PDB file of C-alpha atoms in Angstrom:
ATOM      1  CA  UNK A   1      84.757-216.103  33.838  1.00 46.00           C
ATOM      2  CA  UNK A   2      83.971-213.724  31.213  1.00 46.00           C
ATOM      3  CA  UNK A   3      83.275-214.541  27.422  1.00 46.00           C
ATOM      4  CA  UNK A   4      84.532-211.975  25.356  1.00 47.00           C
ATOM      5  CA  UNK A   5      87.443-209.388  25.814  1.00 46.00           C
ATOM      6  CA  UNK A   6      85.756-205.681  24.945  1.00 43.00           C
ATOM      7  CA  UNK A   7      87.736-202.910  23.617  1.00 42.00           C
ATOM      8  CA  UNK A   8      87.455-201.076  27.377  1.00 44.00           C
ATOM      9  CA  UNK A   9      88.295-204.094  28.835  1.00 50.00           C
ATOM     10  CA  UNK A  10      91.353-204.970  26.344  1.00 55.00           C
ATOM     11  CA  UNK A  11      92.121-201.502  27.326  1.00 61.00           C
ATOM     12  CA  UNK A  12      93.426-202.161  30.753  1.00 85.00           C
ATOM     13  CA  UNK A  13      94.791-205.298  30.247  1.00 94.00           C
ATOM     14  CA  UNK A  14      98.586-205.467  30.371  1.00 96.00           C
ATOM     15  CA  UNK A  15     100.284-206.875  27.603  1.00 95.00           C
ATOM     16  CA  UNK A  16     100.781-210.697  27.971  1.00 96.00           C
ATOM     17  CA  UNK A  17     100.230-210.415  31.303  1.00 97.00           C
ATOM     18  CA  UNK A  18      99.280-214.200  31.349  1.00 97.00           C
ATOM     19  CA  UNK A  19     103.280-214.209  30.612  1.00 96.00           C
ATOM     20  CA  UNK A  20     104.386-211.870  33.190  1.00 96.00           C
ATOM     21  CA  UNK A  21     102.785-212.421  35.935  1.00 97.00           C
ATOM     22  CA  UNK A  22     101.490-214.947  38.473  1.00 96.00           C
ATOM     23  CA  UNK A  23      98.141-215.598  38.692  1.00 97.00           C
ATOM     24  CA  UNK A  24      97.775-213.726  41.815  1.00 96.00           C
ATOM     25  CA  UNK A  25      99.059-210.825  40.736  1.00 97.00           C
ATOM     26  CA  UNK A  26      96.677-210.042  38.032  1.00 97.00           C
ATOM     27  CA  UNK A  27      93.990-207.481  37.935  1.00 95.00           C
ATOM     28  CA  UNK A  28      90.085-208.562  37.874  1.00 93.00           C
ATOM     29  CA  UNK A  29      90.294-207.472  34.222  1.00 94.00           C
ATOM     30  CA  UNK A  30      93.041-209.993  33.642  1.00 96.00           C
ATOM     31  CA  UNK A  31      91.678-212.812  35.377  1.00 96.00           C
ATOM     32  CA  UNK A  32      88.159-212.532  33.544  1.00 93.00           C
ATOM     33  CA  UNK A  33      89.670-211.977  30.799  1.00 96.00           C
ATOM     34  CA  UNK A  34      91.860-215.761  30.771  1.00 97.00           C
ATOM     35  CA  UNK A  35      87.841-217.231  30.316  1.00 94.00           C
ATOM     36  CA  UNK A  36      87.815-218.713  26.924  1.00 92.00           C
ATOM     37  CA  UNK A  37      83.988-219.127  27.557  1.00 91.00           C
ATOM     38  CA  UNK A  38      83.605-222.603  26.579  1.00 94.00           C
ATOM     39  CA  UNK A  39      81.125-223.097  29.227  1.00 94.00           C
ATOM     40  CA  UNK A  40      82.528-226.376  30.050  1.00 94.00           C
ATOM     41  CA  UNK A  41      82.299-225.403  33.750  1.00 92.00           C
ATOM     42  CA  UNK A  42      78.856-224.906  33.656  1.00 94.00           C
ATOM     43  CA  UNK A  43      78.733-229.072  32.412  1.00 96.00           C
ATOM     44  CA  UNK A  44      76.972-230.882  35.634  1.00 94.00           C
ATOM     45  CA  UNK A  45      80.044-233.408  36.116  1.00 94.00           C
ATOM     46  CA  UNK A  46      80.868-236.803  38.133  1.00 93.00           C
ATOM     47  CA  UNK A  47      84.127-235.712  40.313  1.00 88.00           C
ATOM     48  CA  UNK A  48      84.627-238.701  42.725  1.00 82.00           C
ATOM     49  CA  UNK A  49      87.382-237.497  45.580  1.00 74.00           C
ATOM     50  CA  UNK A  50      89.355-240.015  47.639  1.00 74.00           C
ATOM     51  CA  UNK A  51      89.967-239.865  51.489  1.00 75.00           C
ATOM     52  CA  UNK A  52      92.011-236.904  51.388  1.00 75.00           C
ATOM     53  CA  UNK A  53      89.645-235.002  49.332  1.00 72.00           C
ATOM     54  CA  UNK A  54      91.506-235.175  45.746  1.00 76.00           C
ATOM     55  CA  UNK A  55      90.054-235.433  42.746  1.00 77.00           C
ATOM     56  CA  UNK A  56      91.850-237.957  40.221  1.00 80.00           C
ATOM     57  CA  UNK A  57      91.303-236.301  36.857  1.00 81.00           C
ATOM     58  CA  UNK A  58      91.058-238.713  34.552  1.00 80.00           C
ATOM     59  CA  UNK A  59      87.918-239.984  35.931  1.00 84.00           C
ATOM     60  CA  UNK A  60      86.121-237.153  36.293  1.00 91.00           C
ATOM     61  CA  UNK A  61      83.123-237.811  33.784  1.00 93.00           C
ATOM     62  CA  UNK A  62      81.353-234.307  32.169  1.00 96.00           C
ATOM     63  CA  UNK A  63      77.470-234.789  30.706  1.00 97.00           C
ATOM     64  CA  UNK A  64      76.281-232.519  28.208  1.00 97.00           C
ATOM     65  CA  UNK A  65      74.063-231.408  30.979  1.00 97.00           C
ATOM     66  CA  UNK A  66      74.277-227.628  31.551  1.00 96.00           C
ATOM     67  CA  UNK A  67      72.597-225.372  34.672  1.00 92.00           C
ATOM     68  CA  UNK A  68      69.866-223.834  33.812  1.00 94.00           C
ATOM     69  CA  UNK A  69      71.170-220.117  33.036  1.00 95.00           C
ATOM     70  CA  UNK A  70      73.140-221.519  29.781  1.00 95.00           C
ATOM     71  CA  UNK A  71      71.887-220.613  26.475  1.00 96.00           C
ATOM     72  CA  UNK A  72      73.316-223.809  25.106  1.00 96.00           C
ATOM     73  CA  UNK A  73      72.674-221.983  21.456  1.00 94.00           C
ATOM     74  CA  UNK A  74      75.113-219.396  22.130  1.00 92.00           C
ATOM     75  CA  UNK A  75      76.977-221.306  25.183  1.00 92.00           C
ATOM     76  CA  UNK A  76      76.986-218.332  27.203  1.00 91.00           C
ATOM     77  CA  UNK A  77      75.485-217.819  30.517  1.00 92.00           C
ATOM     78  CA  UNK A  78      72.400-215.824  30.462  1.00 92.00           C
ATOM     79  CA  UNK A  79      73.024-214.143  33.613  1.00 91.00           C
ATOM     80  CA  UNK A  80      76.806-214.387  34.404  1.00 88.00           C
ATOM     81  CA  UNK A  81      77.107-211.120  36.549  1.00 87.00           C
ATOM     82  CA  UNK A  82      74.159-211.979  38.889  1.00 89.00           C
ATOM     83  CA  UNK A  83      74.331-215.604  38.205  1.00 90.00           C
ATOM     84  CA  UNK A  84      74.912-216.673  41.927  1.00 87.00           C
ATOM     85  CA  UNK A  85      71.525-214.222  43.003  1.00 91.00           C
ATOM     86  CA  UNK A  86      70.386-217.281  40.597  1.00 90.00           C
ATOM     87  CA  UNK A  87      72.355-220.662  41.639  1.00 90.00           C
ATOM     88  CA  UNK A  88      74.000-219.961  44.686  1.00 89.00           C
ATOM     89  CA  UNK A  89      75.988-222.870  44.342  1.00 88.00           C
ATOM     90  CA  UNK A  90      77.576-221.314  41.187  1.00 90.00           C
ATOM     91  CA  UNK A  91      81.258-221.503  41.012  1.00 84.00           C
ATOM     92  CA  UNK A  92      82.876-218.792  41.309  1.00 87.00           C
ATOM     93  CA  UNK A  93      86.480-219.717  40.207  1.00 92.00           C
ATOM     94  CA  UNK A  94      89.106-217.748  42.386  1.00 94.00           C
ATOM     95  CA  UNK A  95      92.832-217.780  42.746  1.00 95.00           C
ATOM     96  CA  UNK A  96      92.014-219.460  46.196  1.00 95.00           C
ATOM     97  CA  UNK A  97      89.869-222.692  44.986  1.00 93.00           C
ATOM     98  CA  UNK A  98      92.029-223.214  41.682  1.00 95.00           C
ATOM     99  CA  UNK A  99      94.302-225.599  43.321  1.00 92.00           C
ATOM    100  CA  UNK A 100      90.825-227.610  43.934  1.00 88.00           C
ATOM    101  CA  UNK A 101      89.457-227.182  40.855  1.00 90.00           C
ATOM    102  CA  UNK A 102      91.832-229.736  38.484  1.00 90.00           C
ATOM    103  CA  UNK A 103      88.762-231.163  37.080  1.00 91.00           C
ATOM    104  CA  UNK A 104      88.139-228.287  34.521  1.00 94.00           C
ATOM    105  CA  UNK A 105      89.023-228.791  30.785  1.00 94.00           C
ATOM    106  CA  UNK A 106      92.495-229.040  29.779  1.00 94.00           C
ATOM    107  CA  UNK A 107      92.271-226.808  27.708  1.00 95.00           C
ATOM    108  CA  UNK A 108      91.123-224.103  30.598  1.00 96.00           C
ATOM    109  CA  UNK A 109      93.513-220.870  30.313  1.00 97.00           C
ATOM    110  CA  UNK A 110      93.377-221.052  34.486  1.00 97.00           C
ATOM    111  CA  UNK A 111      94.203-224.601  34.469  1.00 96.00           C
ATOM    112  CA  UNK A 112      96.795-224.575  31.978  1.00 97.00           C
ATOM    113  CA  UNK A 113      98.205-220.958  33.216  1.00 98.00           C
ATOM    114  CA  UNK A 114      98.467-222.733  37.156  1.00 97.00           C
ATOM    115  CA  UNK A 115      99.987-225.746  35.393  1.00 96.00           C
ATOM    116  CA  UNK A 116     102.611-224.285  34.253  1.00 96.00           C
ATOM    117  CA  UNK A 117     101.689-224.469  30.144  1.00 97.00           C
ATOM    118  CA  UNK A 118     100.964-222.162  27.759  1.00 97.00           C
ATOM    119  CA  UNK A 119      97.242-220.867  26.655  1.00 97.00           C
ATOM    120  CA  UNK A 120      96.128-222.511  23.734  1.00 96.00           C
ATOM    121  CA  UNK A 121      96.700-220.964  20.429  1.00 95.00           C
ATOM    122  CA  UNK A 122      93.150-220.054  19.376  1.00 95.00           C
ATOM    123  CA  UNK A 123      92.438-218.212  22.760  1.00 97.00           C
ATOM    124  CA  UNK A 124      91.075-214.895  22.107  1.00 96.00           C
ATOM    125  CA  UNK A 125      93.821-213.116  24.332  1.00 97.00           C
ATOM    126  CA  UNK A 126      96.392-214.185  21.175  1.00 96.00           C
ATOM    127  CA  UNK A 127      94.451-214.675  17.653  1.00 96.00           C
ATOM    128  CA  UNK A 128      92.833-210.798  19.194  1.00 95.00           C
ATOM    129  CA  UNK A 129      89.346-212.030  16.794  1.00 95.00           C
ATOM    130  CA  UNK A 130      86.586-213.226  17.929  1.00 92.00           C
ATOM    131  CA  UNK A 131      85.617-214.872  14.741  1.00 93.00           C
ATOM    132  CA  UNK A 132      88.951-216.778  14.286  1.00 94.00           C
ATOM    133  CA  UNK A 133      88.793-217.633  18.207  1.00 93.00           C
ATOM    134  CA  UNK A 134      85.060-219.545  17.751  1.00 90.00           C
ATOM    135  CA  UNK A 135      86.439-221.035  14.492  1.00 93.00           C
ATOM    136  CA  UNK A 136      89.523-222.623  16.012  1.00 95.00           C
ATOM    137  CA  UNK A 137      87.767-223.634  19.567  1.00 93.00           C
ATOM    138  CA  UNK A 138      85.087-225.496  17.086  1.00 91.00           C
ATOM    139  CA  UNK A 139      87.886-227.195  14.994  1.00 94.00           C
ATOM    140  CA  UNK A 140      89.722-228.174  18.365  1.00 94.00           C
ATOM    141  CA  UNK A 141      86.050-229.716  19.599  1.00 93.00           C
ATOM    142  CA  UNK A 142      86.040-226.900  22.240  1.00 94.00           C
ATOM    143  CA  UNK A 143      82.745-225.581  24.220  1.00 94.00           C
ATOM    144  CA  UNK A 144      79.050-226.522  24.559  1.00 95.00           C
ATOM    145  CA  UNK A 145      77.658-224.241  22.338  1.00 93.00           C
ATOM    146  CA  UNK A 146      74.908-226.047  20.620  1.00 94.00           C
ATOM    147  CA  UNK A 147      75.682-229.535  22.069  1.00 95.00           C
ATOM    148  CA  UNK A 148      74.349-229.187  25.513  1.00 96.00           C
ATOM    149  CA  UNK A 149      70.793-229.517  26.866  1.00 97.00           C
ATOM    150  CA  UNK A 150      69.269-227.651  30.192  1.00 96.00           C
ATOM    151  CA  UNK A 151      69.044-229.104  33.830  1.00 96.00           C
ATOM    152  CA  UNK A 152      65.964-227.993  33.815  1.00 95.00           C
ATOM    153  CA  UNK A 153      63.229-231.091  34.089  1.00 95.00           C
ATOM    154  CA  UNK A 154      66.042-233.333  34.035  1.00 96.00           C
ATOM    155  CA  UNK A 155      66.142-236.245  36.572  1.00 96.00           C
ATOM    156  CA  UNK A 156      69.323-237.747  37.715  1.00 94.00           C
ATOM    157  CA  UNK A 157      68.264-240.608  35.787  1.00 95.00           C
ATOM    158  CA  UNK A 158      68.586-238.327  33.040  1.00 96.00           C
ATOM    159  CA  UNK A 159      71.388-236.698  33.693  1.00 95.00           C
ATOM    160  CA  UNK A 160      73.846-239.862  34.222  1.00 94.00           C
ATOM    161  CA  UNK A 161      72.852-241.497  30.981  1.00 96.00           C
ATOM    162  CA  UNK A 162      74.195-238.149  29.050  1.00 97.00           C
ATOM    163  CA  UNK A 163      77.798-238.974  29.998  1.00 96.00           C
ATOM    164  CA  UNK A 164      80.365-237.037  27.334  1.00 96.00           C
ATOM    165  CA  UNK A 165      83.810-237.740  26.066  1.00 93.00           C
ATOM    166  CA  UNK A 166      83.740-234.447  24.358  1.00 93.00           C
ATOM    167  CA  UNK A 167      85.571-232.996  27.587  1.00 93.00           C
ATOM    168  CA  UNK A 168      89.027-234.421  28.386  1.00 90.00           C
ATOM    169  CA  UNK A 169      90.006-232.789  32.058  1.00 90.00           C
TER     170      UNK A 169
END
């Protein structure tokens, strides 16, 4: 998931093609494009499954925990081409595992798209500034973005008494 729409790559975007087309139709522009880079993915999370192997939403629990390649100042991956050359377990969010991925944000653009809504109204793809875009996701208490902390010497000790409400999946 990307984190900012560039001119070259607003240049082959098709216009509204969240609108127009199914989310298997669009191009790998397109899809990266949909990332509101919130990092919220990048949250270590509590997802318990039942039997069957689905995940009830509302109790999936997010900590302000990150992985280890956020900059939790800027709330952007520091490595997000190579980033599974890093974590291997990284997700790597695809048309495919979607359906099995319910647990992100609600406010996702690839969770609301699949879902049938509409992208929220301070996504980049419609305010088209960057500025305005950060300003709106902070007044709608959107992304980690200096209000997460790094994995990184954390035990699961740790990590379970960090549990946020900051997330709503």
């Amino acid at each position: 998931m990307g984190n900012d729409v560039s001119t070259k790559t607003a240049d082959s975007l098709r216009p509204q093609f969240w609108e127009r087309f199914a989310l298997a139709e669009l191009k790998h522009s397109e899809w990266e494009a949909l990332c509101d880079g919130c990092g919220s993915c990048c949250l270590i999370k509590y997802i318990d499954e039942d039997e069957q192997g689905n995940v009830d939403e509302e109790l999936v629990e997010y900590t302000d925990v990150t992985c280890k390649l956020m900059d939790c100042a800027t709330g952007y991956c520091r490595h997000y081409e190579s980033r599974q050359e890093y974590v291997p377990d990284c997700i790597q969010l695809t048309i495919e595992n979607l359906p099995d991925m319910m647990w992100l944000p609600a406010h996702c653009a690839y969770k609301r798209l699949y879902k049938g809504q509409s992208l929220p109204a301070w996504h980049l793809l419609l305010t088209k500034d960057a500025v305005a875009t950060q300003q709106q996701m902070r007044a709608a208490n959107v992304g980690v973005a200096g209000r997460c902390v790094s994995e990184t010497g954390m035990s699961d000790e740790e990590m379970e008494m960090r549990v946020v409400t900051w997330v709503t999946p």
